[in-house]
Every structure is written in C-alpha cells, then in structure tokens.
Short mmCIF file of C-alpha atoms in Angstrom, two decimals:
data_model
loop_
_atom_site.label_atom_id
_atom_site.label_comp_id
_atom_site.label_asym_id
_atom_site.label_seq_id
_atom_site.Cartn_x
_atom_site.Cartn_y
_atom_site.Cartn_z
CA PHE B 15 113.08 68.27 125.04
CA ARG B 16 113.56 64.88 123.00
CA ASN B 17 113.52 66.30 119.86
CA ARG B 18 116.23 69.00 120.27
CA LEU B 19 119.15 66.57 121.34
CA THR B 20 118.74 64.46 117.92
CA MET B 21 119.00 67.48 115.59
CA PRO B 22 121.65 68.76 114.45
CA LEU B 23 123.24 71.76 116.90
CA GLN B 24 122.83 73.73 112.88
CA ASP B 25 119.30 72.33 112.46
CA ASP B 26 118.52 73.31 116.02
CA ASP B 27 119.29 76.92 115.18
CA LEU B 28 117.26 76.93 112.63
CA VAL B 29 114.78 76.76 113.53
CA ASP B 30 115.00 78.75 116.58
CA LYS B 31 115.67 81.99 114.14
CA PHE B 32 112.54 80.84 112.58
CA ILE B 33 110.79 81.04 115.51
CA SER B 34 111.92 84.28 116.64
CA TYR B 35 110.83 85.24 113.43
CA LEU B 36 107.61 84.41 113.47
CA LYS B 37 106.88 85.50 116.65
CA LEU B 38 109.61 89.22 115.54
CA LYS B 39 105.73 91.92 117.32
CA THR B 40 107.73 94.54 115.17
CA ARG B 41 107.41 92.47 111.93
CA VAL B 42 104.18 92.89 109.48
CA HIS B 43 105.13 90.04 106.86
CA GLY B 44 102.94 88.98 105.02
CA THR B 45 101.13 84.51 104.26
CA TYR B 46 103.09 84.78 101.23
CA ASP B 47 107.26 85.67 103.27
CA ILE B 48 106.22 83.15 105.80
CA ALA B 49 105.10 80.47 103.62
CA LYS B 50 108.38 80.53 101.54
CA ARG B 51 110.37 81.32 104.43
CA THR B 52 109.02 77.35 106.24
CA VAL B 53 109.41 75.38 102.75
CA GLU B 54 112.90 76.37 102.57
CA LEU B 55 113.62 75.77 106.52
CA LEU B 56 112.30 72.70 105.84
CA ARG B 57 114.73 72.08 102.62
CA THR B 58 118.05 72.85 104.06
CA PHE B 59 116.60 70.20 107.05
CA VAL B 60 116.09 67.42 104.47
CA SER B 61 118.97 67.99 102.56
CA THR B 62 121.11 68.29 105.94
CA SER B 63 118.91 65.06 107.47
CA LYS B 64 120.26 61.37 107.30
CA PHE B 65 117.68 59.00 107.23
CA SER B 66 116.84 55.43 105.35
CA ASN B 67 113.12 55.62 104.57
CA ALA B 68 110.92 57.91 104.12
CA GLU B 69 109.19 56.98 107.63
CA ASP B 70 112.98 57.67 109.31
CA LEU B 71 112.06 60.90 107.67
CA MET B 72 108.78 62.58 108.27
CA VAL B 73 109.38 61.39 111.30
CA LYS B 74 112.21 64.64 111.93
CA VAL B 75 110.42 66.76 110.21
CA ARG B 76 107.16 66.34 112.08
CA SER B 77 109.17 66.78 115.12
CA VAL B 78 110.94 69.88 113.54
CA GLY B 79 106.86 71.26 112.57
CA LYS B 80 105.47 69.96 115.60
CA ARG B 81 107.58 72.84 117.30
CA ILE B 82 107.13 75.38 115.27
CA ILE B 83 103.70 75.50 115.34
CA LEU B 84 103.18 74.92 119.80
CA ALA B 85 105.87 78.49 119.54
CA GLN B 86 102.99 80.23 116.91
CA SER B 87 100.07 78.15 116.79
CA ASN B 88 98.30 81.26 115.30
CA GLU B 89 100.64 80.96 111.85
CA SER B 90 98.52 78.37 109.82
CA VAL B 91 100.05 79.13 106.84
CA VAL B 92 103.02 76.67 108.80
CA GLY B 93 100.83 74.28 109.03
CA ASN B 94 99.39 74.06 105.43
CA MET B 95 103.15 73.19 104.19
CA ILE B 96 104.57 71.24 106.66
CA ARG B 97 101.80 69.38 105.61
CA ARG B 98 102.38 70.21 101.60
CA VAL B 99 105.89 68.64 102.89
CA LEU B 100 104.56 65.01 104.45
CA LYS B 101 102.67 64.71 101.14
CA ILE B 102 106.08 65.37 98.84
CA ILE B 103 107.51 62.61 101.21
CA ARG B 104 104.91 60.25 100.69
CA GLU B 105 104.91 61.54 96.71
CA GLU B 106 108.63 60.61 96.08
CA HIS B 107 108.40 57.82 98.04
CA ALA B 108 105.84 56.09 96.05
CA GLY B 109 107.52 57.25 92.94
CA CYS B 110 110.80 55.62 93.50
CA CYS B 111 108.80 52.64 94.05
CA GLY B 112 107.69 52.30 90.67
CA GLU B 113 104.05 52.29 91.43
CA PRO B 114 102.66 53.59 88.90
CA GLU B 115 101.13 57.39 89.37
CA GLU B 116 97.17 56.56 90.14
CA LEU B 117 97.69 55.60 93.27
CA LYS B 118 99.15 59.17 94.71
CA THR B 119 96.50 60.58 93.05
CA GLN B 120 93.62 61.70 95.79
CA PRO B 121 90.67 59.58 95.36
CA SER B 122 92.66 56.52 95.80
CA MET B 123 94.21 57.77 98.72
CA LEU B 124 91.29 58.09 100.62
CA LEU B 125 90.00 54.61 99.36
CA SER B 126 93.03 52.51 100.55
CA THR B 127 93.95 51.00 103.37
CA GLU B 128 96.00 52.05 106.20
CA GLY B 129 99.19 49.68 105.38
CA GLU B 130 99.45 49.60 102.24
CA GLU B 131 101.88 52.41 102.00
CA ASP B 132 104.93 51.23 103.42
CA LEU B 133 107.52 53.59 104.35
CA SER B 134 110.09 52.17 105.55
CA LYS B 135 110.83 50.40 102.71
CA PRO B 136 114.28 52.01 101.79
CA VAL B 137 114.57 53.28 98.51
CA PRO B 138 117.44 54.94 95.87
CA ASN B 139 117.76 59.24 95.84
CA LEU B 140 114.38 60.44 97.81
CA LYS B 141 116.86 63.03 99.16
CA GLY B 142 116.90 64.13 95.86
CA SER B 143 113.65 63.44 95.03
CA VAL B 144 111.81 65.16 97.86
CA ILE B 145 115.03 68.13 97.36
CA GLU B 146 114.31 68.66 93.72
CA SER B 147 109.95 68.47 94.81
CA MET B 148 110.13 71.22 97.01
CA ASN B 149 112.04 73.06 94.64
CA GLU B 150 109.56 73.19 92.61
CA LEU B 151 106.65 73.78 96.40
CA LEU B 152 108.45 78.02 95.60
CA ASP B 153 107.88 78.05 92.02
CA GLU B 154 104.54 77.35 92.27
CA LEU B 155 104.73 79.73 95.83
CA GLU B 156 106.31 82.44 94.10
CA GLY B 157 103.35 82.46 91.19
CA SER B 158 100.54 83.01 93.41
CA ALA B 159 99.98 86.21 92.62
CA SER B 160 101.13 86.26 88.73
CA GLN B 161 98.27 83.59 88.58
CA ILE B 162 95.78 85.08 90.81
CA ALA B 163 96.16 89.06 88.56
CA ALA B 164 95.80 86.91 85.56
CA GLN B 165 91.80 86.44 85.65
CA ALA B 166 91.51 90.07 86.96
CA LEU B 167 90.06 91.54 84.13
CA GLU B 168 87.40 88.38 84.07
CA HIS B 169 86.36 90.65 87.30
CA ILE B 170 87.29 93.89 86.95
CA HIS B 171 85.45 96.00 84.43
CA ALA B 172 85.79 99.83 83.39
CA ASN B 173 85.07 102.62 85.38
CA GLU B 174 83.77 100.86 88.27
CA VAL B 175 85.30 101.47 91.48
CA ILE B 176 86.85 98.97 92.99
CA MET B 177 86.82 99.08 97.25
CA THR B 178 90.13 97.29 99.62
CA PHE B 179 91.58 97.86 103.36
CA GLY B 180 95.03 96.97 104.20
CA TYR B 181 97.60 95.79 102.13
CA SER B 182 97.43 92.75 101.06
CA LYS B 183 100.46 91.56 98.06
CA THR B 184 98.03 89.86 96.19
CA VAL B 185 95.77 92.85 95.88
CA GLU B 186 97.74 95.53 94.72
CA ALA B 187 98.83 91.89 92.69
CA PHE B 188 94.73 91.93 90.93
CA LEU B 189 94.33 95.09 90.89
CA LYS B 190 97.73 96.43 88.65
CA GLY B 191 97.27 92.82 86.13
CA ALA B 192 93.26 94.60 85.83
CA ALA B 193 94.73 98.55 85.19
CA ARG B 194 97.03 97.24 82.34
CA LYS B 195 94.30 97.71 80.19
CA ARG B 196 90.73 98.90 81.80
CA LYS B 197 90.58 101.74 83.91
CA PHE B 198 89.18 102.09 87.26
CA HIS B 199 88.82 104.03 90.76
CA VAL B 200 89.57 102.21 94.27
CA ILE B 201 89.09 103.17 96.75
CA ILE B 202 91.63 102.15 100.43
CA ALA B 203 90.61 102.03 104.13
CA GLU B 204 93.91 102.12 105.39
CA SER B 205 93.06 99.83 108.01
CA ALA B 206 94.04 101.54 112.42
CA PRO B 207 95.86 100.35 114.12
CA SER B 208 98.66 99.56 111.36
CA TYR B 209 97.44 102.23 108.02
CA GLN B 210 98.83 99.33 105.58
CA GLY B 211 95.72 101.19 103.12
CA GLN B 212 99.25 104.18 102.97
CA LYS B 213 101.27 101.59 101.56
CA LEU B 214 98.61 100.17 98.88
CA ALA B 215 97.60 103.85 98.08
CA VAL B 216 101.39 104.82 97.21
CA SER B 217 101.90 101.97 95.27
CA LEU B 218 98.89 101.96 92.90
CA SER B 219 98.99 105.71 92.28
CA ALA B 220 102.39 104.97 90.93
CA GLU B 221 100.54 102.49 88.12
CA ASN B 222 98.20 105.73 87.44
CA ILE B 223 96.23 104.07 88.82
CA GLU B 224 93.26 106.36 90.20
CA THR B 225 93.41 105.37 94.31
CA THR B 226 91.09 107.10 97.02
CA LEU B 227 92.34 107.00 101.19
CA ILE B 228 89.56 106.64 103.62
CA THR B 229 88.77 106.31 107.21
CA ASP B 230 88.04 102.72 108.67
CA SER B 231 84.75 104.88 110.20
CA ALA B 232 84.17 106.25 106.39
CA VAL B 233 83.82 102.31 105.03
CA PHE B 234 79.54 102.41 105.25
CA ALA B 235 79.38 105.65 103.14
CA MET B 236 81.32 105.54 100.39
CA MET B 237 79.90 102.13 100.15
CA SER B 238 76.79 102.89 98.47
CA ARG B 239 79.31 104.04 95.09
CA VAL B 240 80.77 101.19 95.27
CA ASN B 241 80.70 97.82 92.86
CA LYS B 242 82.54 95.97 94.82
CA VAL B 243 85.18 94.65 97.37
CA ILE B 244 88.46 92.87 96.16
CA ILE B 245 90.02 92.46 99.65
CA GLY B 246 92.83 89.37 100.71
CA THR B 247 93.31 87.60 103.38
CA HIS B 248 95.54 85.49 106.40
CA THR B 249 93.88 82.35 106.73
CA ILE B 250 90.54 80.55 104.66
CA LEU B 251 89.49 78.43 106.74
CA ALA B 252 87.73 74.83 106.64
CA ASP B 253 83.77 76.61 107.53
CA GLY B 254 84.56 79.37 104.46
CA GLY B 255 85.70 81.92 106.44
CA LEU B 256 88.25 84.16 107.16
CA LYS B 257 91.55 85.48 108.20
CA ALA B 258 91.77 88.56 108.15
CA LEU B 259 93.09 92.98 109.18
CA ASN B 260 91.41 94.35 111.26
CA GLY B 261 88.84 95.87 109.47
CA ALA B 262 87.69 92.87 106.80
CA HIS B 263 84.67 92.13 108.97
CA ALA B 264 82.73 95.79 109.25
CA ILE B 265 84.27 96.26 105.19
CA SER B 266 81.96 92.42 104.51
CA LEU B 267 78.29 93.55 106.95
CA ALA B 268 78.57 97.12 105.27
CA ALA B 269 78.86 96.06 101.18
CA ALA B 270 76.25 92.56 102.94
CA HIS B 271 73.93 96.38 103.58
CA HIS B 272 74.23 97.32 100.15
CA SER B 273 73.96 94.39 98.43
CA VAL B 274 77.45 95.07 97.01
CA PRO B 275 79.84 91.84 96.37
CA VAL B 276 82.51 90.67 97.63
CA ILE B 277 85.70 89.21 96.13
CA VAL B 278 88.63 87.43 98.55
CA CYS B 279 92.10 86.78 96.29
CA ALA B 280 94.35 83.69 98.25
CA ALA B 281 96.38 81.59 96.59
CA GLN B 282 95.42 77.73 97.69
CA PHE B 283 98.62 77.11 100.97
CA LYS B 284 96.09 79.90 102.84
CA MET B 285 93.21 77.74 102.34
CA ALA B 286 93.28 75.88 106.26
CA PRO B 287 92.69 72.46 107.32
CA GLU B 288 90.85 74.53 110.65
CA PHE B 289 87.84 75.67 112.09
CA PRO B 290 87.84 79.47 114.30
CA CYS B 291 87.01 78.96 118.18
CA SER B 292 83.30 78.59 119.20
CA TYR B 293 81.96 79.89 122.96
CA ASP B 294 81.81 75.75 123.90
CA GLN B 295 85.49 75.29 123.58
#
C-alpha cells in the first residue's frame, strides 16, 4: 500500500491497466506481446519518475515489478523483462561512471564481491541512457522471431512431414521462412479447447504451404508419418522443462514413442530462472 502512495497517480493507473490486461480471461496474448508491453510500461515509468541515482531508480522499478508479479505470478516473461531492465540500469550506471566495459561482463559480475558497485552515486544523463537501452531491448524483442526463422533451412528439408500444434508466432515465422525455398507438408493439431491450430492452418495455407488440420486425438496415429515435431512454448524453465499450450505433453510423448525429434522454437526472453513445482511443496 505504501508503494502505491509513493507512485504518481498517472503511473499507478498505467500499472493497474497493465495488470487488468494480464488478468483478462478472454484474451489470447502471446509472450512477445506481454514482454513488449512490460518493457513499454517500464520505459514510461522510468521517463516520468524522479530519481537521484541508479539505486533509487532500481527500488522504484522493483516496487512496480512486485505489484505486477504478485497480481499475475504465472506470467514468467514479466519477471524476465523486469530483471532485464534492472540489469540495464546497472550497466548504464557503470557506463556513465566511466567504468571499463569488461566490468559489466557476466564472468566479472560472478566474481565481483558484494558492495563493490556503488549505485547510490549520482551520474549524469542516467535516465536518457536507460531509456535508449530499453528502446534497443524493444528492437531486440521485435526481431527475435525473424532471427529464429533465419535458421529454418538448417532444420527443415525438402519433402519432410512436420507436425506442430496450436498457434505460435515464432513457429509460424519459422515454417514460412523454410517454405520460401523448400516444399514440405505440415500437420497441425488444433489444440482444443482454444483451437488455435485452426488459425495457424489458415495462415500457412495462405502461403501455399501444404497443410493438414487434425484433432488432438489423432496425434499418436499420425506421428508415425512425421519426420520432426516443431512447437513453440510459453516459458523455458530452469531445468529445461516447458510451460506450453495444452497438448504439448501428449505430442512430446507420442514423438518419443516413435523416435521423432522435437524442436522447440523460443526466444531468449522466454528463458526463466524458475523450477516447476514439486509435490513436496
């Protein structure tokens, strides 16, 4: 409650609207949209906030981040973007202080002792540097799907049969990227009850990609004809597990039974330092 009082009313309204956006049950938003809107919200917050040093700014960003995460804890990508912005603030503070670039690399951060970095030191033009880096982060997010799609020809070969399910923006770009030079057949499970696979089937058919839409119950029967499975995911967990659409586990088990390789298309911002809940917790 104290954090809400210390936040300007305009920023407080923006945070409330974003939380409502995440909680909207009728929405079907991809992780890219959530990551983008998280960074845009934090960029607006940084541009309108008053702070004297990096430590003060990080306290404010953490306060906003805790509100969002507590309101919708299952959206791991929100926490990822908040941690990324906090890292940007540290890096820009070091850059404005004139520290050498080597001090900001990951090995140096792991070997450094606590208290070595004085974030309470005022530095000039910190706000402008942080906002510029956040704009670069938004450009990185926007180009993530196209960068993955550029590798499609290394994994998809001519006349192969590919199986996927549901709808994923990254998988869609990946398949369309390979279809520019190669002919192949895509089998799509519709992924009930959302039936997002129908959206992907229409999109691929419009690009003259041979597409077959099947029910989820037909996945095992069709798997013997498939050369590889390509799927998207919501989050990659710390142990290598996935949080994905309904049906991902079933299609993976069917692929394992028929010794069919599974490829997961996911950008770096989907990798979360979280573990799945165990029965002991």
